[in-house]
């Protein structure tokens, strides 16, 4: 009877999160700009022919204008052929050179009545289709491998992505405290993820409380050490762009600190879940285990998990900075100068603070498991 009641509660929670996810899909961010879409459409097109006569090669970069003959594959003018321009400014990370056969995201501008195309611009390679295919394969493998649990994991994945896009970022832009907003969103998403996967169970509560404790510790350490590191939020790419576009009220350093514990939250949650699940399994096979022994089991699981997860963070963060490290090495920059550079120091702070959260969440979760899981016979 109790199991049936719990199952009904878990189903109701899953339905509730599904409804909230649908609401988030249609919830406006508050930062839509209708003027950008007025008499404009973004369509898929295929390159039929190119004209590179106006392109000039200067060393390793190319500048100029590439003229493209495009066949429109979507939109109101599907099937029509247009001439579009692709402007190269000499920045490899921004410039694209198209070839016949390429699929291109094309921006069309119309006259006031919308009956005629007055300008076409090749924006970038068309990647939406392959992105949807990749997402579909991910969802398919997840559901096929894990069944209903995989579906719930997929639901939590979508909910978290939407919570970031529709709640977290708009609140940042409106000037709300990044630390408070980020911590609140992390707690919300962590709660949704863990309860969706584990239901309203003691295992779920142990993992949830352990994860929230770990994120709280990571947040505190990020706030403390960011002050001593003297690193500002402007070290992150595109951060200054926000200031130049009118968002001078933003606290970029607070946003940077928020990014530290947001990035570590997933790994912290993984460690908490691993330990909580292991203790639950031990208790299932040995219901008469003592609290201290159950805590010790949690610690024994924590040791190897901490070792691998800490290195995981190092891989993740250093991988994104590999080109920067290569530049320093190629120039023969002394290691002391590298470590003292502001953006390298920011990554060191990022990695070490996140790793501290991982190390400390393990004993906390193990202790919580010993306190929360029911022990049937303490004297045995």
CSV table of C-alpha atoms in Angstrom, one decimal:
chain,number,residue,atom,x,y,z
A,1,UNK,CA,0.0,0.0,0.0
A,2,UNK,CA,2.8,2.4,1.0
A,3,UNK,CA,4.7,1.5,-2.2
A,4,UNK,CA,1.6,2.2,-4.3
A,5,UNK,CA,1.2,5.6,-2.6
A,6,UNK,CA,4.9,6.5,-3.2
A,7,UNK,CA,4.6,5.4,-6.8
A,8,UNK,CA,1.6,7.7,-7.3
A,9,UNK,CA,3.5,10.6,-5.7
A,10,UNK,CA,6.5,10.0,-8.0
A,11,UNK,CA,4.2,9.8,-11.1
A,12,UNK,CA,2.5,13.1,-10.0
A,13,UNK,CA,5.9,14.7,-9.6
A,14,UNK,CA,7.1,13.6,-13.1
A,15,UNK,CA,3.9,14.9,-14.6
A,16,UNK,CA,4.4,18.2,-12.8
A,17,UNK,CA,7.9,18.6,-14.0
A,18,UNK,CA,6.8,17.7,-17.6
A,19,UNK,CA,4.1,20.5,-17.4
A,20,UNK,CA,6.7,23.0,-16.0
A,21,UNK,CA,9.1,22.1,-18.8
A,22,UNK,CA,6.4,22.8,-21.4
A,23,UNK,CA,5.6,26.1,-19.8
A,24,UNK,CA,9.3,27.0,-19.8
A,25,UNK,CA,9.5,26.2,-23.5
A,26,UNK,CA,6.9,28.9,-24.3
A,27,UNK,CA,8.0,31.3,-21.5
A,28,UNK,CA,9.5,34.5,-23.0
A,29,UNK,CA,12.9,35.5,-21.7
A,30,UNK,CA,11.9,39.2,-21.7
A,31,UNK,CA,14.8,40.0,-23.9
A,32,UNK,CA,13.3,39.3,-27.3
A,33,UNK,CA,14.0,42.0,-29.9
A,34,UNK,CA,11.1,42.1,-32.5
A,35,UNK,CA,13.0,44.7,-34.5
A,36,UNK,CA,15.7,42.2,-35.4
A,37,UNK,CA,13.0,40.0,-36.9
A,38,UNK,CA,11.0,42.7,-38.7
A,39,UNK,CA,10.8,42.0,-42.4
A,40,UNK,CA,13.5,39.4,-41.8
A,41,UNK,CA,13.7,35.6,-42.0
A,42,UNK,CA,16.4,33.0,-41.2
A,43,UNK,CA,16.2,30.2,-43.8
A,44,UNK,CA,18.2,27.2,-44.9
A,45,UNK,CA,19.9,27.4,-48.3
A,46,UNK,CA,22.4,25.4,-50.4
A,47,UNK,CA,25.4,26.9,-52.1
A,48,UNK,CA,25.1,26.4,-55.9
A,49,UNK,CA,28.1,28.5,-57.0
A,50,UNK,CA,30.7,30.8,-55.4
A,51,UNK,CA,32.7,33.8,-56.7
A,52,UNK,CA,36.0,34.4,-54.8
A,53,UNK,CA,37.3,37.2,-57.0
A,54,UNK,CA,37.0,39.8,-54.3
A,55,UNK,CA,38.9,37.8,-51.7
A,56,UNK,CA,42.5,38.7,-50.8
A,57,UNK,CA,45.0,36.5,-49.0
A,58,UNK,CA,47.2,38.2,-46.4
A,59,UNK,CA,49.5,35.6,-44.9
A,60,UNK,CA,47.3,33.1,-43.1
A,61,UNK,CA,44.1,35.2,-43.2
A,62,UNK,CA,41.6,36.0,-45.9
A,63,UNK,CA,39.7,39.2,-46.2
A,64,UNK,CA,37.1,40.6,-48.6
A,65,UNK,CA,33.6,39.5,-49.9
A,66,UNK,CA,32.6,36.1,-51.2
A,67,UNK,CA,29.6,36.2,-53.5
A,68,UNK,CA,27.3,33.1,-53.2
A,69,UNK,CA,24.6,31.8,-55.5
A,70,UNK,CA,22.1,30.2,-53.1
A,71,UNK,CA,19.0,28.0,-53.6
A,72,UNK,CA,16.6,28.6,-50.7
A,73,UNK,CA,15.5,25.3,-49.1
A,74,UNK,CA,13.0,26.7,-46.6
A,75,UNK,CA,10.8,29.7,-45.9
A,76,UNK,CA,8.2,31.5,-48.0
A,77,UNK,CA,10.6,31.7,-51.0
A,78,UNK,CA,11.6,28.1,-50.9
A,79,UNK,CA,13.0,27.0,-54.3
A,80,UNK,CA,14.1,30.5,-55.3
A,81,UNK,CA,17.7,31.4,-56.1
A,82,UNK,CA,19.4,34.4,-54.6
A,83,UNK,CA,22.8,36.1,-54.5
A,84,UNK,CA,24.2,36.4,-51.0
A,85,UNK,CA,27.3,38.0,-49.6
A,86,UNK,CA,29.8,36.5,-47.1
A,87,UNK,CA,32.1,39.2,-45.6
A,88,UNK,CA,35.4,38.0,-44.3
A,89,UNK,CA,37.2,40.3,-41.8
A,90,UNK,CA,40.4,38.5,-41.2
A,91,UNK,CA,39.5,36.7,-38.0
A,92,UNK,CA,39.6,32.9,-38.4
A,93,UNK,CA,37.3,32.2,-35.5
A,94,UNK,CA,34.6,34.3,-37.1
A,95,UNK,CA,35.2,34.0,-40.8
A,96,UNK,CA,33.7,31.2,-43.0
A,97,UNK,CA,34.5,30.3,-46.6
A,98,UNK,CA,31.7,28.4,-48.3
A,99,UNK,CA,31.9,25.9,-51.1
A,100,UNK,CA,29.3,24.6,-53.6
A,101,UNK,CA,27.1,22.0,-51.8
A,102,UNK,CA,27.4,23.6,-48.4
A,103,UNK,CA,24.2,24.2,-46.4
A,104,UNK,CA,24.0,27.7,-45.2
A,105,UNK,CA,21.9,29.6,-42.7
A,106,UNK,CA,20.8,32.7,-44.7
A,107,UNK,CA,19.3,35.9,-43.4
A,108,UNK,CA,16.8,37.4,-45.8
A,109,UNK,CA,15.5,40.9,-45.7
A,110,UNK,CA,12.2,41.8,-47.4
A,111,UNK,CA,10.4,44.9,-48.6
A,112,UNK,CA,7.7,46.3,-46.3
A,113,UNK,CA,5.0,44.1,-47.8
A,114,UNK,CA,7.2,41.0,-47.6
A,115,UNK,CA,6.7,40.2,-51.2
A,116,UNK,CA,10.2,40.6,-52.4
A,117,UNK,CA,13.7,39.8,-51.2
A,118,UNK,CA,15.9,42.9,-51.1
A,119,UNK,CA,19.0,41.5,-49.4
A,120,UNK,CA,20.5,38.1,-48.6
A,121,UNK,CA,23.4,37.4,-46.3
A,122,UNK,CA,25.1,34.1,-45.6
A,123,UNK,CA,25.2,34.0,-41.8
A,124,UNK,CA,27.0,30.6,-41.1
A,125,UNK,CA,27.0,26.9,-41.9
A,126,UNK,CA,23.6,25.4,-41.3
A,127,UNK,CA,24.1,23.2,-38.2
A,128,UNK,CA,20.6,23.0,-36.8
A,129,UNK,CA,19.7,19.7,-38.5
A,130,UNK,CA,22.8,17.9,-37.3
A,131,UNK,CA,22.3,19.3,-33.8
A,132,UNK,CA,18.8,17.9,-33.7
A,133,UNK,CA,20.0,14.5,-35.0
A,134,UNK,CA,22.7,14.4,-32.3
A,135,UNK,CA,20.2,15.3,-29.6
A,136,UNK,CA,17.8,12.7,-31.0
A,137,UNK,CA,20.5,10.0,-30.9
A,138,UNK,CA,21.4,11.0,-27.3
A,139,UNK,CA,17.7,10.8,-26.3
A,140,UNK,CA,17.2,7.5,-28.1
A,141,UNK,CA,20.3,5.8,-26.5
A,142,UNK,CA,19.4,7.2,-23.1
A,143,UNK,CA,15.8,5.8,-23.2
A,144,UNK,CA,16.8,2.5,-24.8
A,145,UNK,CA,19.5,1.9,-22.3
A,146,UNK,CA,17.8,3.0,-19.1
A,147,UNK,CA,14.0,2.8,-20.0
A,148,UNK,CA,11.8,4.9,-17.8
A,149,UNK,CA,14.8,6.1,-15.8
A,150,UNK,CA,16.4,7.2,-19.0
A,151,UNK,CA,13.2,9.2,-19.9
A,152,UNK,CA,13.3,10.9,-16.5
A,153,UNK,CA,17.0,11.7,-17.0
A,154,UNK,CA,16.2,13.2,-20.4
A,155,UNK,CA,13.3,15.2,-18.9
A,156,UNK,CA,15.6,16.6,-16.2
A,157,UNK,CA,18.2,17.4,-18.8
A,158,UNK,CA,15.7,19.5,-20.8
A,159,UNK,CA,14.3,21.1,-17.7
A,160,UNK,CA,17.7,22.1,-16.5
A,161,UNK,CA,18.7,23.6,-19.9
A,162,UNK,CA,15.5,25.6,-20.1
A,163,UNK,CA,15.8,26.8,-16.5
A,164,UNK,CA,19.2,28.2,-17.4
A,165,UNK,CA,18.0,29.8,-20.6
A,166,UNK,CA,14.6,31.1,-19.4
A,167,UNK,CA,15.3,31.9,-15.8
A,168,UNK,CA,19.0,32.1,-14.8
A,169,UNK,CA,20.3,34.2,-17.8
A,170,UNK,CA,17.3,36.7,-17.8
A,171,UNK,CA,17.7,37.3,-14.1
A,172,UNK,CA,21.4,37.9,-14.6
A,173,UNK,CA,20.7,40.5,-17.3
A,174,UNK,CA,18.1,42.2,-15.1
A,175,UNK,CA,20.8,42.8,-12.4
A,176,UNK,CA,19.7,40.3,-9.7
A,177,UNK,CA,22.4,38.9,-7.4
A,178,UNK,CA,24.2,36.3,-9.5
A,179,UNK,CA,25.3,34.4,-6.4
A,180,UNK,CA,21.8,34.1,-5.0
A,181,UNK,CA,20.1,33.4,-8.3
A,182,UNK,CA,22.7,30.8,-9.3
A,183,UNK,CA,22.6,29.0,-6.0
A,184,UNK,CA,18.8,29.0,-6.1
A,185,UNK,CA,18.7,27.6,-9.7
A,186,UNK,CA,21.3,24.9,-8.8
A,187,UNK,CA,19.3,23.8,-5.8
A,188,UNK,CA,16.1,23.7,-7.9
A,189,UNK,CA,17.6,21.7,-10.7
A,190,UNK,CA,19.5,19.4,-8.3
A,191,UNK,CA,16.2,18.7,-6.5
A,192,UNK,CA,14.3,18.0,-9.7
A,193,UNK,CA,17.1,15.7,-11.1
A,194,UNK,CA,17.5,13.6,-8.0
A,195,UNK,CA,13.8,13.3,-7.1
A,196,UNK,CA,12.9,12.5,-10.7
A,197,UNK,CA,15.5,9.7,-10.8
A,198,UNK,CA,15.1,8.3,-7.3
A,199,UNK,CA,11.7,9.4,-6.3
A,200,UNK,CA,10.8,10.7,-2.8
A,201,UNK,CA,13.0,8.1,-1.0
A,202,UNK,CA,15.7,8.2,1.7
A,203,UNK,CA,18.3,7.6,-1.0
A,204,UNK,CA,17.1,10.7,-2.8
A,205,UNK,CA,17.1,12.8,0.3
A,206,UNK,CA,20.7,11.7,1.3
A,207,UNK,CA,22.0,12.5,-2.2
A,208,UNK,CA,20.1,15.8,-2.4
A,209,UNK,CA,21.2,17.1,1.0
A,210,UNK,CA,24.8,15.9,0.3
A,211,UNK,CA,24.8,17.7,-3.1
A,212,UNK,CA,23.4,20.9,-1.7
A,213,UNK,CA,25.9,20.9,1.1
A,214,UNK,CA,28.7,20.4,-1.5
A,215,UNK,CA,27.5,23.2,-3.7
A,216,UNK,CA,27.2,25.5,-0.6
A,217,UNK,CA,30.8,24.7,0.4
A,218,UNK,CA,31.9,25.4,-3.2
A,219,UNK,CA,30.1,28.7,-3.3
A,220,UNK,CA,31.6,29.8,0.0
A,221,UNK,CA,35.1,28.9,-1.1
A,222,UNK,CA,34.6,30.6,-4.5
A,223,UNK,CA,33.5,33.8,-2.7
A,224,UNK,CA,36.5,33.6,-0.4
A,225,UNK,CA,39.3,32.8,-2.7
A,226,UNK,CA,38.1,35.0,-5.6
A,227,UNK,CA,38.8,38.0,-3.4
A,228,UNK,CA,42.4,36.8,-2.7
A,229,UNK,CA,43.0,35.8,-6.3
A,230,UNK,CA,42.0,39.3,-7.4
A,231,UNK,CA,40.4,38.0,-10.6
A,232,UNK,CA,37.6,39.9,-12.2
A,233,UNK,CA,34.8,38.7,-14.4
A,234,UNK,CA,36.2,40.4,-17.4
A,235,UNK,CA,38.7,37.4,-17.9
A,236,UNK,CA,35.8,35.5,-19.5
A,237,UNK,CA,35.3,35.8,-23.2
A,238,UNK,CA,32.4,38.1,-24.3
A,239,UNK,CA,32.0,39.5,-20.7
A,240,UNK,CA,33.2,43.0,-21.8
A,241,UNK,CA,30.8,42.8,-24.8
A,242,UNK,CA,27.9,42.9,-22.3
A,243,UNK,CA,29.2,46.2,-20.9
A,244,UNK,CA,29.6,47.7,-24.3
A,245,UNK,CA,26.0,46.7,-25.3
A,246,UNK,CA,24.5,48.7,-22.4
A,247,UNK,CA,24.6,46.3,-19.5
A,248,UNK,CA,27.0,48.3,-17.4
A,249,UNK,CA,25.0,47.5,-14.2
A,250,UNK,CA,26.2,43.8,-14.3
A,251,UNK,CA,28.5,42.5,-11.6
A,252,UNK,CA,30.8,40.5,-13.9
A,253,UNK,CA,32.9,39.2,-11.0
A,254,UNK,CA,29.9,37.9,-9.2
A,255,UNK,CA,28.8,36.2,-12.4
A,256,UNK,CA,32.3,34.6,-12.8
A,257,UNK,CA,32.1,33.3,-9.2
A,258,UNK,CA,28.7,31.9,-10.0
A,259,UNK,CA,30.1,30.1,-13.0
A,260,UNK,CA,32.6,28.3,-10.7
A,261,UNK,CA,30.1,26.5,-8.5
A,262,UNK,CA,27.6,26.0,-11.4
A,263,UNK,CA,30.4,24.1,-13.3
A,264,UNK,CA,31.2,22.0,-10.2
A,265,UNK,CA,27.5,21.3,-9.3
A,266,UNK,CA,27.2,18.4,-11.7
A,267,UNK,CA,30.2,16.6,-10.4
A,268,UNK,CA,29.3,17.3,-6.8
A,269,UNK,CA,25.9,15.8,-7.4
A,270,UNK,CA,27.4,12.7,-9.1
A,271,UNK,CA,29.6,12.0,-6.0
A,272,UNK,CA,26.7,12.5,-3.6
A,273,UNK,CA,24.5,10.2,-5.7
A,274,UNK,CA,27.2,7.5,-5.9
A,275,UNK,CA,27.7,7.4,-2.2
A,276,UNK,CA,24.0,7.5,-1.3
A,277,UNK,CA,23.3,4.7,-3.8
A,278,UNK,CA,26.2,2.6,-2.4
A,279,UNK,CA,25.0,3.0,1.2
A,280,UNK,CA,21.5,2.1,0.2
A,281,UNK,CA,22.7,-1.0,-1.5
A,282,UNK,CA,24.8,-2.0,1.6
A,283,UNK,CA,21.7,-1.5,3.8
A,284,UNK,CA,19.5,-3.6,1.5
A,285,UNK,CA,21.9,-6.5,1.8
A,286,UNK,CA,22.6,-6.0,5.5
A,287,UNK,CA,19.7,-4.4,7.2
A,288,UNK,CA,21.2,-4.8,10.7
A,289,UNK,CA,24.4,-2.9,9.9
A,290,UNK,CA,25.4,-0.3,12.5
A,291,UNK,CA,25.4,3.4,11.8
A,292,UNK,CA,29.1,3.7,12.1
A,293,UNK,CA,29.7,0.8,9.7
A,294,UNK,CA,27.3,2.3,7.2
A,295,UNK,CA,29.1,5.6,7.4
A,296,UNK,CA,32.4,3.7,6.9
A,297,UNK,CA,31.0,2.0,3.9
A,298,UNK,CA,30.2,5.4,2.5
A,299,UNK,CA,33.7,6.6,3.1
A,300,UNK,CA,35.2,3.5,1.4
A,301,UNK,CA,33.1,4.2,-1.7
A,302,UNK,CA,34.1,7.9,-1.5
A,303,UNK,CA,37.9,7.4,-1.7
A,304,UNK,CA,38.1,6.1,-5.3
A,305,UNK,CA,35.2,8.2,-6.5
A,306,UNK,CA,36.9,11.4,-5.3
A,307,UNK,CA,40.2,10.4,-7.0
A,308,UNK,CA,38.6,10.0,-10.4
A,309,UNK,CA,36.1,12.9,-10.2
A,310,UNK,CA,38.8,15.4,-9.2
A,311,UNK,CA,40.9,14.4,-12.2
A,312,UNK,CA,37.7,14.7,-14.3
A,313,UNK,CA,37.4,18.4,-13.4
A,314,UNK,CA,41.1,18.9,-14.3
A,315,UNK,CA,40.5,17.3,-17.7
A,316,UNK,CA,37.4,19.3,-18.4
A,317,UNK,CA,38.9,22.7,-17.5
A,318,UNK,CA,42.4,22.2,-18.9
A,319,UNK,CA,41.0,20.8,-22.2
A,320,UNK,CA,39.2,24.1,-22.9
A,321,UNK,CA,42.4,26.0,-22.4
A,322,UNK,CA,44.8,23.7,-24.3
A,323,UNK,CA,45.5,26.3,-27.1
A,324,UNK,CA,46.3,28.9,-24.5
A,325,UNK,CA,48.8,26.6,-22.9
A,326,UNK,CA,50.3,25.8,-26.3
A,327,UNK,CA,50.8,29.5,-27.0
A,328,UNK,CA,52.6,30.0,-23.7
A,329,UNK,CA,54.8,26.9,-24.3
A,330,UNK,CA,55.6,27.9,-27.9
A,331,UNK,CA,56.8,31.4,-26.6
A,332,UNK,CA,58.8,29.8,-23.8
A,333,UNK,CA,56.9,31.8,-21.1
A,334,UNK,CA,58.1,31.0,-17.6
A,335,UNK,CA,55.7,28.9,-15.6
A,336,UNK,CA,55.6,31.5,-12.8
A,337,UNK,CA,54.3,34.1,-15.4
A,338,UNK,CA,51.8,31.6,-16.8
A,339,UNK,CA,50.3,30.8,-13.4
A,340,UNK,CA,50.2,34.5,-12.5
A,341,UNK,CA,48.3,35.5,-15.7
A,342,UNK,CA,44.8,36.6,-14.8
A,343,UNK,CA,42.8,34.1,-17.0
A,344,UNK,CA,45.1,31.2,-16.1
A,345,UNK,CA,44.7,32.1,-12.4
A,346,UNK,CA,40.9,32.1,-13.0
A,347,UNK,CA,41.1,28.6,-14.3
A,348,UNK,CA,43.2,27.5,-11.4
A,349,UNK,CA,40.7,28.9,-9.1
A,350,UNK,CA,37.9,27.3,-11.1
A,351,UNK,CA,39.5,23.8,-10.9
A,352,UNK,CA,40.7,23.8,-7.3
A,353,UNK,CA,37.6,25.3,-5.7
A,354,UNK,CA,35.4,22.8,-7.7
A,355,UNK,CA,37.7,20.0,-6.5
A,356,UNK,CA,37.4,21.1,-2.9
A,357,UNK,CA,33.6,20.8,-3.3
A,358,UNK,CA,34.1,17.2,-4.5
A,359,UNK,CA,36.4,16.3,-1.7
A,360,UNK,CA,34.1,17.7,1.0
A,361,UNK,CA,30.8,16.4,-0.3
A,362,UNK,CA,31.9,12.8,0.1
A,363,UNK,CA,32.3,12.7,3.9
A,364,UNK,CA,29.2,14.9,4.3
A,365,UNK,CA,27.1,12.5,2.2
A,366,UNK,CA,28.5,9.5,4.0
A,367,UNK,CA,27.6,11.0,7.4
A,368,UNK,CA,24.1,12.0,6.2
A,369,UNK,CA,23.5,8.5,5.0
A,370,UNK,CA,24.4,7.0,8.4
A,371,UNK,CA,22.0,9.5,10.0
A,372,UNK,CA,19.1,9.3,7.6
A,373,UNK,CA,18.9,5.7,6.5
A,374,UNK,CA,16.9,3.6,9.0
A,375,UNK,CA,18.9,1.1,11.0
A,376,UNK,CA,16.8,-1.8,12.2
A,377,UNK,CA,19.1,-3.2,14.9
A,378,UNK,CA,21.7,-1.0,16.5
A,379,UNK,CA,22.8,-3.6,19.0
A,380,UNK,CA,23.7,-6.3,16.5
